[in-house]
PDB file of C-alpha atoms and ligand atoms in Angstrom:
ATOM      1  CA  UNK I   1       0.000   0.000   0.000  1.00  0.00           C
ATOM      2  CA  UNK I   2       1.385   3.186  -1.122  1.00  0.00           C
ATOM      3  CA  UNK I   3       1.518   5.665   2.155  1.00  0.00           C
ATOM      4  CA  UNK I   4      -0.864   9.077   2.087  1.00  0.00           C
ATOM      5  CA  UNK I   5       0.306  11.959   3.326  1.00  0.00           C
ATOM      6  CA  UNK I   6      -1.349  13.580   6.180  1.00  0.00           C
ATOM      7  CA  UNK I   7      -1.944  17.048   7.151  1.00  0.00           C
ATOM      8  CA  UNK I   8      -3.245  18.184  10.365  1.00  0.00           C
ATOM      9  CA  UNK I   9      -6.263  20.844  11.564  1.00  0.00           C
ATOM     10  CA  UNK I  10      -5.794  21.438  14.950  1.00  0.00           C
ATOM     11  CA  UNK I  11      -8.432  23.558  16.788  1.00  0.00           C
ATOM     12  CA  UNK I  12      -8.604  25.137  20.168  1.00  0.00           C
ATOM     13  CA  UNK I  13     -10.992  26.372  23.005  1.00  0.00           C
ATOM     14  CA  UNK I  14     -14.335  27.348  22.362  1.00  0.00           C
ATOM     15  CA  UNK I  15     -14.006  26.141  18.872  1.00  0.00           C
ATOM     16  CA  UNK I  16     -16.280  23.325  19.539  1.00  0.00           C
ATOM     17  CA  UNK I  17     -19.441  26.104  19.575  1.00  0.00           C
ATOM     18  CA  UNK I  18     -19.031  26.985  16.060  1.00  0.00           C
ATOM     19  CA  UNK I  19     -22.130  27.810  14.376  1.00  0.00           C
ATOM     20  CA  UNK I  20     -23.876  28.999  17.128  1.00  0.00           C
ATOM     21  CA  UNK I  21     -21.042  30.854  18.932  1.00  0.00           C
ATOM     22  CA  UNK I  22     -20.878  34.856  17.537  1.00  0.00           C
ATOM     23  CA  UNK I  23     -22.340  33.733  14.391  1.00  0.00           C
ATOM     24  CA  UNK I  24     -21.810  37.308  13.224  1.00  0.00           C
ATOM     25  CA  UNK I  25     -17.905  37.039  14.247  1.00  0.00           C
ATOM     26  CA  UNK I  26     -17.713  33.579  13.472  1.00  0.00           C
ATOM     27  CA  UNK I  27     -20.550  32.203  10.782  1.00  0.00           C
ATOM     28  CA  UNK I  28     -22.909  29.399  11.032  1.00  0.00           C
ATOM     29  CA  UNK I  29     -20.654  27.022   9.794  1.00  0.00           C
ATOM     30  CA  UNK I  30     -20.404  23.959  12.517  1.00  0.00           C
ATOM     31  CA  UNK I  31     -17.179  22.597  13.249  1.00  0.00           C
ATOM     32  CA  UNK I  32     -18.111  19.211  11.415  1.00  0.00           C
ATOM     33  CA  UNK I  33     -19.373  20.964   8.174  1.00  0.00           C
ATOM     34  CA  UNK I  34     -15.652  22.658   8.713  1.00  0.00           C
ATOM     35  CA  UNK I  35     -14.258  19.451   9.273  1.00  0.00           C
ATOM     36  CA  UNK I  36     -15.715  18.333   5.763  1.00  0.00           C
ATOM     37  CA  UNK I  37     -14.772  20.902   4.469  1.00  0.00           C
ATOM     38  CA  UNK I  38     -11.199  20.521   4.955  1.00  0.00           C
ATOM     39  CA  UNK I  39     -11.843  16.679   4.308  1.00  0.00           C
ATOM     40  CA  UNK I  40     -12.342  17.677   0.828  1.00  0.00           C
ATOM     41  CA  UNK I  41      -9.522  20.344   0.380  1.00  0.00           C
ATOM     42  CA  UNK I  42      -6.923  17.635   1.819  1.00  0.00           C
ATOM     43  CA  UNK I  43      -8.685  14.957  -0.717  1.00  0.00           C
ATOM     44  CA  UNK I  44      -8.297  17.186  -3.844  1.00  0.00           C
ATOM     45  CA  UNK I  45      -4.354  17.565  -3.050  1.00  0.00           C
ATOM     46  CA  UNK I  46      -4.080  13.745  -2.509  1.00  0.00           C
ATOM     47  CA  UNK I  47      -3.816  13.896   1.599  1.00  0.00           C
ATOM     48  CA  UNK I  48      -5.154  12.435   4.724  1.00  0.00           C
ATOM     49  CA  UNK I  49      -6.836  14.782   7.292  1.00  0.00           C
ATOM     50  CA  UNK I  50      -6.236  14.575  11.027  1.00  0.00           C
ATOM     51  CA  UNK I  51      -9.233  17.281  12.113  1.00  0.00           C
ATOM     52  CA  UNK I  52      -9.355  17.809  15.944  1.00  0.00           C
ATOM     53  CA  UNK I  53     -10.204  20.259  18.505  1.00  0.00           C
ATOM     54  CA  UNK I  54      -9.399  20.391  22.572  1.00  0.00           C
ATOM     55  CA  UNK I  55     -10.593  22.899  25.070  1.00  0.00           C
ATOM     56  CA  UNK I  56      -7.316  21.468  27.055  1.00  0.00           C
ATOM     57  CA  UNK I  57      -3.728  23.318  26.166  1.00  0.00           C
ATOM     58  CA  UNK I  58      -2.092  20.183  27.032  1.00  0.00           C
ATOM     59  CA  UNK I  59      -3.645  17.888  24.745  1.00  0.00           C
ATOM     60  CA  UNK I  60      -3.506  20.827  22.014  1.00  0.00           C
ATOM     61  CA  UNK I  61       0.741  20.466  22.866  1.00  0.00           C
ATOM     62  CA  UNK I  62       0.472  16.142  22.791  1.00  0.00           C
ATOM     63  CA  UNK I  63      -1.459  16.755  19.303  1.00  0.00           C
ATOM     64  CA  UNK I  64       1.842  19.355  18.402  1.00  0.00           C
ATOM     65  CA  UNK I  65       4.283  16.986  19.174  1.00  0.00           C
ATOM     66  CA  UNK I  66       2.587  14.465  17.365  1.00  0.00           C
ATOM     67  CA  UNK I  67       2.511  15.925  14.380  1.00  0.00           C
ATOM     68  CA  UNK I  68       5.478  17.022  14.757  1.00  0.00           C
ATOM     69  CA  UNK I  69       7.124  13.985  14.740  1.00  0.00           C
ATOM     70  CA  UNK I  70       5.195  12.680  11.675  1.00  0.00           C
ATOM     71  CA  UNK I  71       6.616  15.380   9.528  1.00  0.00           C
ATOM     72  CA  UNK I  72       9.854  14.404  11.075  1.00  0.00           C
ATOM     73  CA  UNK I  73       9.150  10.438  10.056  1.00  0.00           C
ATOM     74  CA  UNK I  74       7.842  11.825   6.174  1.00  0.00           C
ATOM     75  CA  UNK I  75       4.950  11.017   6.971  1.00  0.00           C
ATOM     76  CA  UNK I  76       3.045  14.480   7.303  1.00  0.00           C
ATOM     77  CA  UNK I  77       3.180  17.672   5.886  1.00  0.00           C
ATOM     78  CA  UNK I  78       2.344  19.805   8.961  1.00  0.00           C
ATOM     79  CA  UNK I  79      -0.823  21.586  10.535  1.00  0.00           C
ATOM     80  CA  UNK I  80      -3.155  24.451  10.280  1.00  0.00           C
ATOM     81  CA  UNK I  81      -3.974  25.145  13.679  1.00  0.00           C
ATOM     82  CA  UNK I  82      -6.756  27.842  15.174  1.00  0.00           C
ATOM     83  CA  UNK I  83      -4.984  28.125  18.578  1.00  0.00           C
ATOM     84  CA  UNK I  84      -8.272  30.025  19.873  1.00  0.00           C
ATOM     85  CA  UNK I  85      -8.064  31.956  22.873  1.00  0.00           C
ATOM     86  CA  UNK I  86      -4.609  30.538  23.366  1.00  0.00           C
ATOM     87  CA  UNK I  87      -3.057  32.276  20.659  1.00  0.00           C
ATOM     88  CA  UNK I  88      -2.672  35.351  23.106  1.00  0.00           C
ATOM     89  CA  UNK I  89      -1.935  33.715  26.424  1.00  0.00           C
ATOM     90  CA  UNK I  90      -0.121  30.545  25.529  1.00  0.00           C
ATOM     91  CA  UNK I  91       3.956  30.121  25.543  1.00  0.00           C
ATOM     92  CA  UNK I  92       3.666  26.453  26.373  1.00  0.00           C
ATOM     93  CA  UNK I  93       2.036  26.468  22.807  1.00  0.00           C
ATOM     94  CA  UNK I  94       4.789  28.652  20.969  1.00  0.00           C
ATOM     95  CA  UNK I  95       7.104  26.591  22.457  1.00  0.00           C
ATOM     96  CA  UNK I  96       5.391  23.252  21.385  1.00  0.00           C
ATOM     97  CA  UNK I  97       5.766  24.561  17.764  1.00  0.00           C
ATOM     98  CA  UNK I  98       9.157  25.762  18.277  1.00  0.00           C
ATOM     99  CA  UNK I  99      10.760  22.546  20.177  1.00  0.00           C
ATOM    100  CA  UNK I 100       9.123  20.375  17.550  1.00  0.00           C
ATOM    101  CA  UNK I 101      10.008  22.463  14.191  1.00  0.00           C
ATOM    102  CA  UNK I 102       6.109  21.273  13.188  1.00  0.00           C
ATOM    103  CA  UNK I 103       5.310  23.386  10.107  1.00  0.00           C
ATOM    104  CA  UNK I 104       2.480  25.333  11.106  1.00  0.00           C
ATOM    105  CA  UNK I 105      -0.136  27.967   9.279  1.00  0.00           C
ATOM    106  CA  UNK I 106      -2.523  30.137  12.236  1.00  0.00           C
ATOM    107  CA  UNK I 107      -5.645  30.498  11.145  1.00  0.00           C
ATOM    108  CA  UNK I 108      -8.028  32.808  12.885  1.00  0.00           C
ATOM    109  CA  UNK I 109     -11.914  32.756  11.326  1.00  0.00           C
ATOM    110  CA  UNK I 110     -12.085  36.425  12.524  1.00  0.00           C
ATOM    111  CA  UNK I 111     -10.047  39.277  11.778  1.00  0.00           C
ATOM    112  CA  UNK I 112      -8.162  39.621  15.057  1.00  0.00           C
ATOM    113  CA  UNK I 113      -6.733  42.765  14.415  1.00  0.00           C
ATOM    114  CA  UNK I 114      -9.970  44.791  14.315  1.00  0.00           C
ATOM    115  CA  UNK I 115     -10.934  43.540  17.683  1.00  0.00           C
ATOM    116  CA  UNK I 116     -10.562  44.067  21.122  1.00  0.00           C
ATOM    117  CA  UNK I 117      -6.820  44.834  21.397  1.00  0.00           C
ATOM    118  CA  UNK I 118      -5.895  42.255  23.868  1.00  0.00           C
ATOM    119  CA  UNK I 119      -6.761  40.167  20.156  1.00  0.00           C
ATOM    120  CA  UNK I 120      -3.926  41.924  18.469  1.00  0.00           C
ATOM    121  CA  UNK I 121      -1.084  39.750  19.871  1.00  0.00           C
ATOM    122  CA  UNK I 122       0.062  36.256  19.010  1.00  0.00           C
ATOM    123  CA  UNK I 123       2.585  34.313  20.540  1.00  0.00           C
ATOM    124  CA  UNK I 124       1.824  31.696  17.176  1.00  0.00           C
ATOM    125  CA  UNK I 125       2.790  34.154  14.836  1.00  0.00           C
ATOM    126  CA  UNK I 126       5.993  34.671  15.433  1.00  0.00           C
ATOM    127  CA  UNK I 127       7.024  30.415  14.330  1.00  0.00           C
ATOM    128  CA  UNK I 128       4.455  29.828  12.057  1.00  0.00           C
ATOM    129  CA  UNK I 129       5.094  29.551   8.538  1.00  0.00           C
ATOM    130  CA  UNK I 130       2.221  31.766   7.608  1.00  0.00           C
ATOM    131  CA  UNK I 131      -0.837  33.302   8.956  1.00  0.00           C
ATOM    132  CA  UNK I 132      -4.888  33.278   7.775  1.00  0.00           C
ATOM    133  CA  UNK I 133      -6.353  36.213   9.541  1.00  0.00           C
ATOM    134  CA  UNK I 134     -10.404  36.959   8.743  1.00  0.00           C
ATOM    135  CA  UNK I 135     -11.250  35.248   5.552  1.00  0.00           C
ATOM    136  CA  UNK I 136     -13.954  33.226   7.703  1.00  0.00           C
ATOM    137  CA  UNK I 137     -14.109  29.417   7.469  1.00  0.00           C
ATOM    138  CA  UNK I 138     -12.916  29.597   3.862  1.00  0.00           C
ATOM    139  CA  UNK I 139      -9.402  30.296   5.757  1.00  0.00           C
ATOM    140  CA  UNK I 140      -8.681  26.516   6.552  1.00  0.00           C
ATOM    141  CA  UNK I 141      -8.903  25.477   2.922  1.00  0.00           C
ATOM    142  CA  UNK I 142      -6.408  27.901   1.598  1.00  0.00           C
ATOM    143  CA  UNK I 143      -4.138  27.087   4.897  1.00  0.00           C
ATOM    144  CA  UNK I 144      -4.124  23.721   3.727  1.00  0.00           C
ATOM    145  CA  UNK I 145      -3.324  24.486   0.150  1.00  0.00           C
ATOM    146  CA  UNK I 146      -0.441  27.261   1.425  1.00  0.00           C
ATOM    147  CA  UNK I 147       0.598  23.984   3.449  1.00  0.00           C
ATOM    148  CA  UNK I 148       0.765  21.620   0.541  1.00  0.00           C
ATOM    149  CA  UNK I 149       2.501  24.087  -1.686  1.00  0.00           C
ATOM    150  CA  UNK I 150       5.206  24.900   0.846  1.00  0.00           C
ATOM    151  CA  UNK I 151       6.298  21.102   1.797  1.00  0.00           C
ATOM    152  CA  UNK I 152       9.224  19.767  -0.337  1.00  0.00           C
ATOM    153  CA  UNK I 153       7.279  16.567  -0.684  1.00  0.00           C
TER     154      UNK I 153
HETATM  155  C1  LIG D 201     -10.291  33.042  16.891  1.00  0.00           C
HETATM  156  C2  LIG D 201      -9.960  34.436  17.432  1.00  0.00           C
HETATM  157  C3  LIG D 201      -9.608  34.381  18.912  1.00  0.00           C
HETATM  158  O1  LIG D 201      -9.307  35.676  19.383  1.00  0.00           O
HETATM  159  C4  LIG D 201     -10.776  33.822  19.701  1.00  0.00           C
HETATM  160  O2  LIG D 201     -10.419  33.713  21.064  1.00  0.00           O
HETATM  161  C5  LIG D 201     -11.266  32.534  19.159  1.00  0.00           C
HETATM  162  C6  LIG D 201     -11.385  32.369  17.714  1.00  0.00           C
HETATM  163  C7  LIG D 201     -10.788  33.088  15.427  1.00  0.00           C
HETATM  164  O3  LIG D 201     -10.812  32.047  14.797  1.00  0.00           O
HETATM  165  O4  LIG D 201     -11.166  34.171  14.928  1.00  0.00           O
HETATM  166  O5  LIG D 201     -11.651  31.629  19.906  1.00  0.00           O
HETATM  167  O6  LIG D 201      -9.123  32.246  16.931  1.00  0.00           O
END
């Protein structure tokens, strides 16, 4: 059996309410339409998806240094990860990413930067590969594409 690559959609707090959460920050997509969506974006480029989503910041870092070490063993190409609310509190996270060189692309459904400024910080942004910022659900699918095109595989 020839192996599939996998990419990885990691999602944080709060994440879980999509759809009915803010709908006029967020949408009314749900996180499993979300999840198909990116089922099908992964599918077109010839990848497996690994879609989750914690409320926990320690299973969000197991999850990290998971995929981390399946892009070190070839077998992934990285992860688009919403951090959530964690994107401006969370060094364990940054350091996850950092300590396990896991390609990474933030996405944030929202655009943070004309919100409340305590939304205006990231301590992602700084070792992730790229950032989506405010293009709504849509973001995840051209994460994973930016993903895809970046990895040398
Ligand atoms: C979010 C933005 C964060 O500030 C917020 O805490 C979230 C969602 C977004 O996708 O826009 O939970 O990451």
């Amino acid at each position: 059996m020839i192996p599939v690559t996998v990419v990885y959609v990691l999602n944080g707090p709060n994440l879980n309410l999509l759809g009915t959460r803010r709908p006029e920050v967020y949408g009314t997509t749900t996180l499993s339409i979300l999840e198909e969506l990116c089922r099908e974006e992964a599918t077109r480029l010839g990848l497996d998806l690994v879609f989750r989503q914690s409320n926990h910041e320690g299973l969000l870092i197991d999850w990290i240094h998971e995929a981390g070490a399946r892009v070190k063993a070839g077998e992934s190409i990285g992860a688009v990860f919403n951090p959530g609310a964690y994107t401006h509190t969370s060094i364990a996270l940054h350091d996850a990413i950092e300590g396990t060189e896991l390609p990474v692309i933030e996405v944030h459904i929202s655009n943070v930067h004309r919100r409340e400024a305590f939304r205006h910080h990231s301590y992602i942004s700084p070792i992730a590969r790229g950032t989506v910022v405010g293009l709504g659900v849509d973001g995840y699918r051209l994460a994973i594409d930016a993903l895809h095109r970046m990895s040398p595989q």
